């Protein structure tokens, strides 16, 4: 009998438990062990049946509790004990989630791996904030970019390809680098008054949104006191959103605990 277990890489969506897919919920109900990331909300962890082993592999900017290699090894080791393992990740596992690296490590170890997609934070946060990411006549394309850069390194973005007026840009992991991103975009021709929004803890009860022109969005988010996870949306669709009910928020809640 093959006693080798299997791993399911599951996208938990942006935070609101109602945005979990039925397939994700089923995988969580069937799991023996769940290895979860910091961005998985407490409300989603609460849905996991009692008796399931929970392992936090949380990563936060600049403070990795487990290295990626350690997480890969953990998944392989757990699966080899014959258990059903869920690797639960915020948003979608294959969008800035390093799900590809984990799936590759499992494939190399000869372990079965299924992928359950999740709603990525760009989709979830934009819809919750009433920002249409594409809009006929205003934005006919969409780019997801990462603002993360290794310590001491320059941001490695293809600036000239990012400045088109008809494209909405969504910046993941950009809270620390947003001022440099805005500078780079403006330096390569994007209008400094392009509308932009910053959304923290989107889709959760702790959602917090601010808006400002591109040249000021980093300072606006920082001065408001926002901390990761923050998603930045840049493009003319942010203006369209006002007519759809987009509103910025006063900070009235304790955001020291956001997601996980
Ligand atoms: C490591 S990436 C993971 C992205 C994830 N795989 C996804 O598909 O959304 C983490 C970044 O996603 C964004 N993010 C994730 N959830 C968020 C939320 N609920 N509100 C705002 N930003 C979020 C932030 O930019 C954060 O720094």
Coordinates of C-alpha atoms and ligand atoms in Angstrom, one line a residue:
X1 CA 0.0 0.0 0.0
X2 CA 1.3 3.5 -0.8
X3 CA 1.2 5.3 2.5
X4 CA 2.4 8.5 1.0
X5 CA 0.1 11.4 1.7
X6 CA -0.7 14.3 -0.5
X7 CA -0.5 18.1 -0.3
X8 CA -3.2 20.5 -1.5
X9 CA -2.1 24.1 -2.0
X10 CA -5.2 26.1 -1.2
X11 CA -5.8 29.8 -1.8
X12 CA -7.7 31.3 1.2
X13 CA -8.7 34.5 -0.6
X14 CA -8.1 38.0 0.7
X15 CA -9.4 37.6 4.2
X16 CA -13.2 37.5 4.3
X17 CA -14.2 33.9 5.1
X18 CA -17.2 34.2 2.8
X19 CA -14.7 34.5 -0.1
X20 CA -13.3 31.0 0.4
X21 CA -14.3 28.7 -2.4
X22 CA -16.3 25.6 -1.6
X23 CA -13.4 23.5 -2.8
X24 CA -11.1 25.3 -0.3
X25 CA -13.5 24.7 2.5
X26 CA -13.8 21.0 1.6
X27 CA -10.0 20.6 1.5
X28 CA -9.8 22.2 5.0
X29 CA -12.5 19.9 6.3
X30 CA -10.6 16.8 4.9
X31 CA -7.1 17.9 6.1
X32 CA -5.1 16.2 8.9
X33 CA -2.6 19.1 9.0
X34 CA -2.9 22.7 7.8
X35 CA 0.3 24.7 7.3
X36 CA -0.8 28.3 7.0
X37 CA 0.6 31.7 6.2
X38 CA 0.5 35.0 8.2
X39 CA -2.0 36.5 5.7
X40 CA -4.7 33.9 6.4
X41 CA -7.3 35.6 8.6
X42 CA -8.2 34.4 12.0
X43 CA -11.8 34.0 10.8
X44 CA -10.7 31.5 8.2
X45 CA -8.5 29.6 10.7
X46 CA -11.6 29.4 12.9
X47 CA -13.4 27.4 10.2
X48 CA -10.9 24.5 10.4
X49 CA -12.3 21.6 12.4
X50 CA -11.0 21.0 15.9
X51 CA -8.5 18.2 16.0
X52 CA -6.7 19.3 12.8
X53 CA -3.0 20.0 13.4
X54 CA -2.3 23.7 12.7
X55 CA 1.2 24.9 11.8
X56 CA 1.9 28.6 11.3
X57 CA 4.6 29.2 8.7
X58 CA 4.0 32.9 9.0
X59 CA 6.1 35.3 7.0
X60 CA 6.0 39.0 7.5
X61 CA 8.1 41.7 5.8
X62 CA 11.7 41.4 7.0
X63 CA 10.8 38.8 9.6
X64 CA 10.6 35.2 8.2
X65 CA 9.6 32.7 10.8
X66 CA 10.4 29.8 8.4
X67 CA 12.5 30.1 5.3
X68 CA 10.9 29.0 2.0
X69 CA 13.3 25.9 2.0
X70 CA 12.2 25.0 5.5
X71 CA 8.5 25.2 4.4
X72 CA 9.1 23.1 1.3
X73 CA 10.9 20.5 3.5
X74 CA 8.1 20.5 6.1
X75 CA 5.5 19.9 3.4
X76 CA 7.5 16.9 2.0
X77 CA 8.1 15.5 5.5
X78 CA 4.4 15.8 6.5
X79 CA 3.2 14.2 3.3
X80 CA 5.6 11.3 3.7
X81 CA 4.0 10.5 7.0
X82 CA 0.8 9.6 5.0
X83 CA -1.2 12.6 6.2
X84 CA -3.5 14.8 4.1
X85 CA -1.8 18.2 4.2
X86 CA -3.3 21.5 3.3
X87 CA -0.9 24.3 2.6
X88 CA -3.1 27.4 3.1
X89 CA -2.0 30.6 1.6
X90 CA -3.5 34.1 1.4
X91 CA -5.2 35.1 -1.9
X92 CA -4.2 32.8 -4.7
X93 CA -1.3 30.4 -4.2
X94 CA 0.1 31.2 -7.7
X95 CA 0.0 35.0 -7.5
X96 CA 3.0 36.3 -5.5
X97 CA 2.5 33.4 -3.2
X98 CA 5.5 31.2 -4.0
X99 CA 3.0 28.4 -4.6
X100 CA 4.9 27.5 -7.7
X101 CA 8.1 26.9 -5.7
X102 CA 6.2 24.7 -3.3
X103 CA 4.5 22.7 -6.0
X104 CA 7.9 22.2 -7.7
X105 CA 9.5 21.0 -4.5
X106 CA 6.7 18.5 -4.0
X107 CA 6.9 17.3 -7.6
X108 CA 10.7 16.8 -7.2
X109 CA 10.0 14.7 -4.1
X110 CA 7.4 12.7 -6.0
X111 CA 4.5 13.8 -3.9
X112 CA 1.0 14.4 -5.3
X113 CA -0.1 18.0 -5.2
X114 CA -3.4 19.6 -6.0
X115 CA -4.0 23.3 -6.4
X116 CA -7.1 25.1 -5.3
X117 CA -7.2 28.7 -6.6
X118 CA -8.2 31.5 -4.4
X119 CA -9.5 35.0 -5.0
X120 CA -6.4 37.1 -5.2
X121 CA -6.2 40.2 -3.1
X122 CA -6.3 42.5 -6.2
X123 CA -9.7 41.1 -7.2
X124 CA -11.1 40.9 -3.6
X125 CA -9.9 44.3 -2.4
X126 CA -10.9 46.1 -5.6
X127 CA -14.4 44.7 -5.7
X128 CA -14.9 45.3 -1.9
X129 CA -13.8 48.9 -2.5
X130 CA -15.9 49.3 -5.6
X131 CA -13.0 49.9 -7.9
X132 CA -13.5 48.2 -11.3
X133 CA -10.0 47.0 -12.3
X134 CA -10.9 47.3 -16.0
X135 CA -13.6 49.6 -17.4
X136 CA -14.5 50.2 -21.0
X137 CA -13.0 53.3 -22.4
X138 CA -10.8 53.9 -19.2
X139 CA -8.7 50.8 -18.6
X140 CA -8.4 48.0 -21.1
X141 CA -5.6 46.1 -19.4
X142 CA -4.4 45.2 -15.9
X143 CA -0.9 44.5 -14.5
X144 CA -0.1 42.9 -11.2
X145 CA 3.4 43.9 -10.0
X146 CA 5.4 43.3 -6.9
X147 CA 7.0 46.1 -4.9
X148 CA 9.1 43.7 -2.9
X149 CA 12.8 43.9 -3.4
X150 CA 15.6 42.2 -1.6
X151 CA 17.4 44.1 1.1
X152 CA 19.9 46.5 -0.4
X153 CA 18.7 45.9 -4.0
X154 CA 17.1 48.3 -6.4
X155 CA 13.5 47.6 -7.5
X156 CA 13.6 45.6 -10.7
X157 CA 10.6 46.8 -12.6
X158 CA 10.3 47.4 -16.4
X159 CA 9.2 51.0 -15.9
X160 CA 8.5 52.0 -19.6
X161 CA 6.0 49.1 -19.9
X162 CA 4.1 50.2 -16.8
X163 CA 3.1 53.8 -17.6
X164 CA 0.3 53.4 -20.1
X165 CA -2.8 55.5 -19.2
X166 CA -5.2 52.7 -20.2
X167 CA -3.7 50.1 -17.9
X168 CA -4.6 49.7 -14.2
X169 CA -1.6 48.8 -12.0
X170 CA -1.9 46.8 -8.8
X171 CA 1.1 46.7 -6.5
X172 CA 1.4 43.8 -4.1
X173 CA 3.9 44.0 -1.3
X174 CA 4.6 47.7 -2.1
X175 CA 4.0 49.4 1.2
X176 CA 7.7 49.9 2.0
X177 CA 8.7 50.8 -1.6
X178 CA 5.6 52.8 -2.8
X179 CA 7.4 56.2 -2.8
X180 CA 10.1 54.8 -5.0
X181 CA 7.5 53.1 -7.3
X182 CA 5.6 56.4 -7.7
X183 CA 8.9 58.2 -8.4
X184 CA 9.9 55.6 -11.0
X185 CA 6.5 55.7 -12.7
X186 CA 6.4 59.5 -12.8
X187 CA 10.0 59.6 -14.0
X188 CA 9.1 57.3 -16.9
X189 CA 6.1 59.4 -18.0
X190 CA 3.1 58.5 -15.9
X191 CA 1.1 61.6 -14.9
X192 CA 1.8 62.6 -11.3
X193 CA -1.9 63.2 -10.7
X194 CA -2.9 59.7 -11.8
X195 CA -5.5 58.6 -9.3
X196 CA -4.4 56.0 -6.8
X197 CA -5.7 54.1 -3.7
X198 CA -4.2 52.2 -0.9
X199 CA -6.2 49.4 0.7
X200 CA -5.2 47.7 4.0
X201 CA -6.8 44.5 5.3
X202 CA -9.2 44.6 2.3
X203 CA -12.4 42.6 2.5
X204 CA -12.1 42.1 6.3
X205 CA -14.0 44.0 9.0
X206 CA -10.7 45.9 9.4
X207 CA -10.6 47.2 5.9
X208 CA -9.1 50.7 5.6
X209 CA -8.8 52.7 2.4
X210 CA -7.2 56.0 1.4
X211 CA -6.9 57.7 -2.0
X212 CA -4.5 60.4 -3.4
X213 CA -2.8 61.3 -6.6
X214 CA 0.1 59.0 -7.5
X215 CA 2.7 61.5 -6.3
X216 CA 1.2 61.6 -2.8
X217 CA -0.2 58.1 -2.3
X218 CA 2.8 56.7 -0.4
X219 CA 2.9 59.6 2.0
X220 CA -0.9 59.5 2.5
X221 CA -0.9 55.8 3.4
X222 CA 2.2 56.2 5.6
X223 CA 1.0 59.3 7.4
X224 CA -2.4 57.6 8.0
X225 CA -0.5 54.9 9.8
X226 CA -1.2 52.0 7.4
X227 CA 0.9 48.9 7.9
X228 CA 1.2 45.7 5.7
X229 CA -0.8 44.1 4.1
X230 CA -1.5 47.1 1.9
X231 CA -2.4 46.9 -1.8
X232 CA -2.0 49.9 -4.1
X233 CA -4.2 50.4 -7.1
X234 CA -3.1 53.0 -9.6
X235 CA -5.0 54.2 -12.6
X236 CA -8.0 56.2 -13.8
X237 CA -10.4 53.5 -12.6
X238 CA -9.9 54.8 -9.1
X239 CA -11.7 58.0 -10.1
X240 CA -14.5 56.0 -11.7
X241 CA -14.9 54.2 -8.4
X242 CA -16.1 57.4 -6.7
X243 CA -19.3 57.3 -8.7
X244 CA -19.7 53.6 -7.7
X245 CA -19.5 54.3 -4.0
X246 CA -15.8 54.1 -3.3
X247 CA -15.1 55.9 0.0
X248 CA -12.0 56.5 2.0
X249 CA -12.1 55.6 5.7
X250 CA -11.2 57.3 8.9
X251 CA -9.0 55.0 11.0
X252 CA -11.4 54.0 13.8
X253 CA -10.1 50.5 14.6
X254 CA -7.2 48.9 16.1
X255 CA -5.2 47.8 13.1
X256 CA -2.3 46.4 15.1
X257 CA -3.9 43.0 14.5
X258 CA -5.0 42.8 10.9
X259 CA -4.8 39.5 9.1
X260 CA -3.4 36.7 11.2
Ligands
LIG1 C1 3.0 37.7 -0.4 S1 1.8 38.6 -1.2 C2 0.6 37.4 -1.3 C3 -0.5 37.6 -2.3 C4 -1.6 36.6 -2.4 N1 -1.0 35.3 -2.9 C5 -2.7 37.0 -3.2 O1 -3.0 36.4 -4.3 O2 -3.4 38.0 -2.9 C6 1.2 39.6 0.1 C7 0.7 41.0 -0.4 O3 -0.7 40.8 -0.9 C8 -1.4 42.0 -0.6 N2 -2.6 41.6 0.2 C9 -2.9 40.3 0.5 N3 -4.1 40.3 1.2 C10 -4.5 41.6 1.4 C11 -5.6 42.3 2.0 N4 -6.6 41.6 2.5 N5 -5.6 43.6 1.9 C12 -4.6 44.3 1.3 N6 -3.6 43.8 0.7 C13 -3.5 42.4 0.7 C14 -0.5 42.9 0.1 O4 0.1 43.8 -0.9 C15 0.5 42.0 0.7 O5 1.7 42.7 1.0

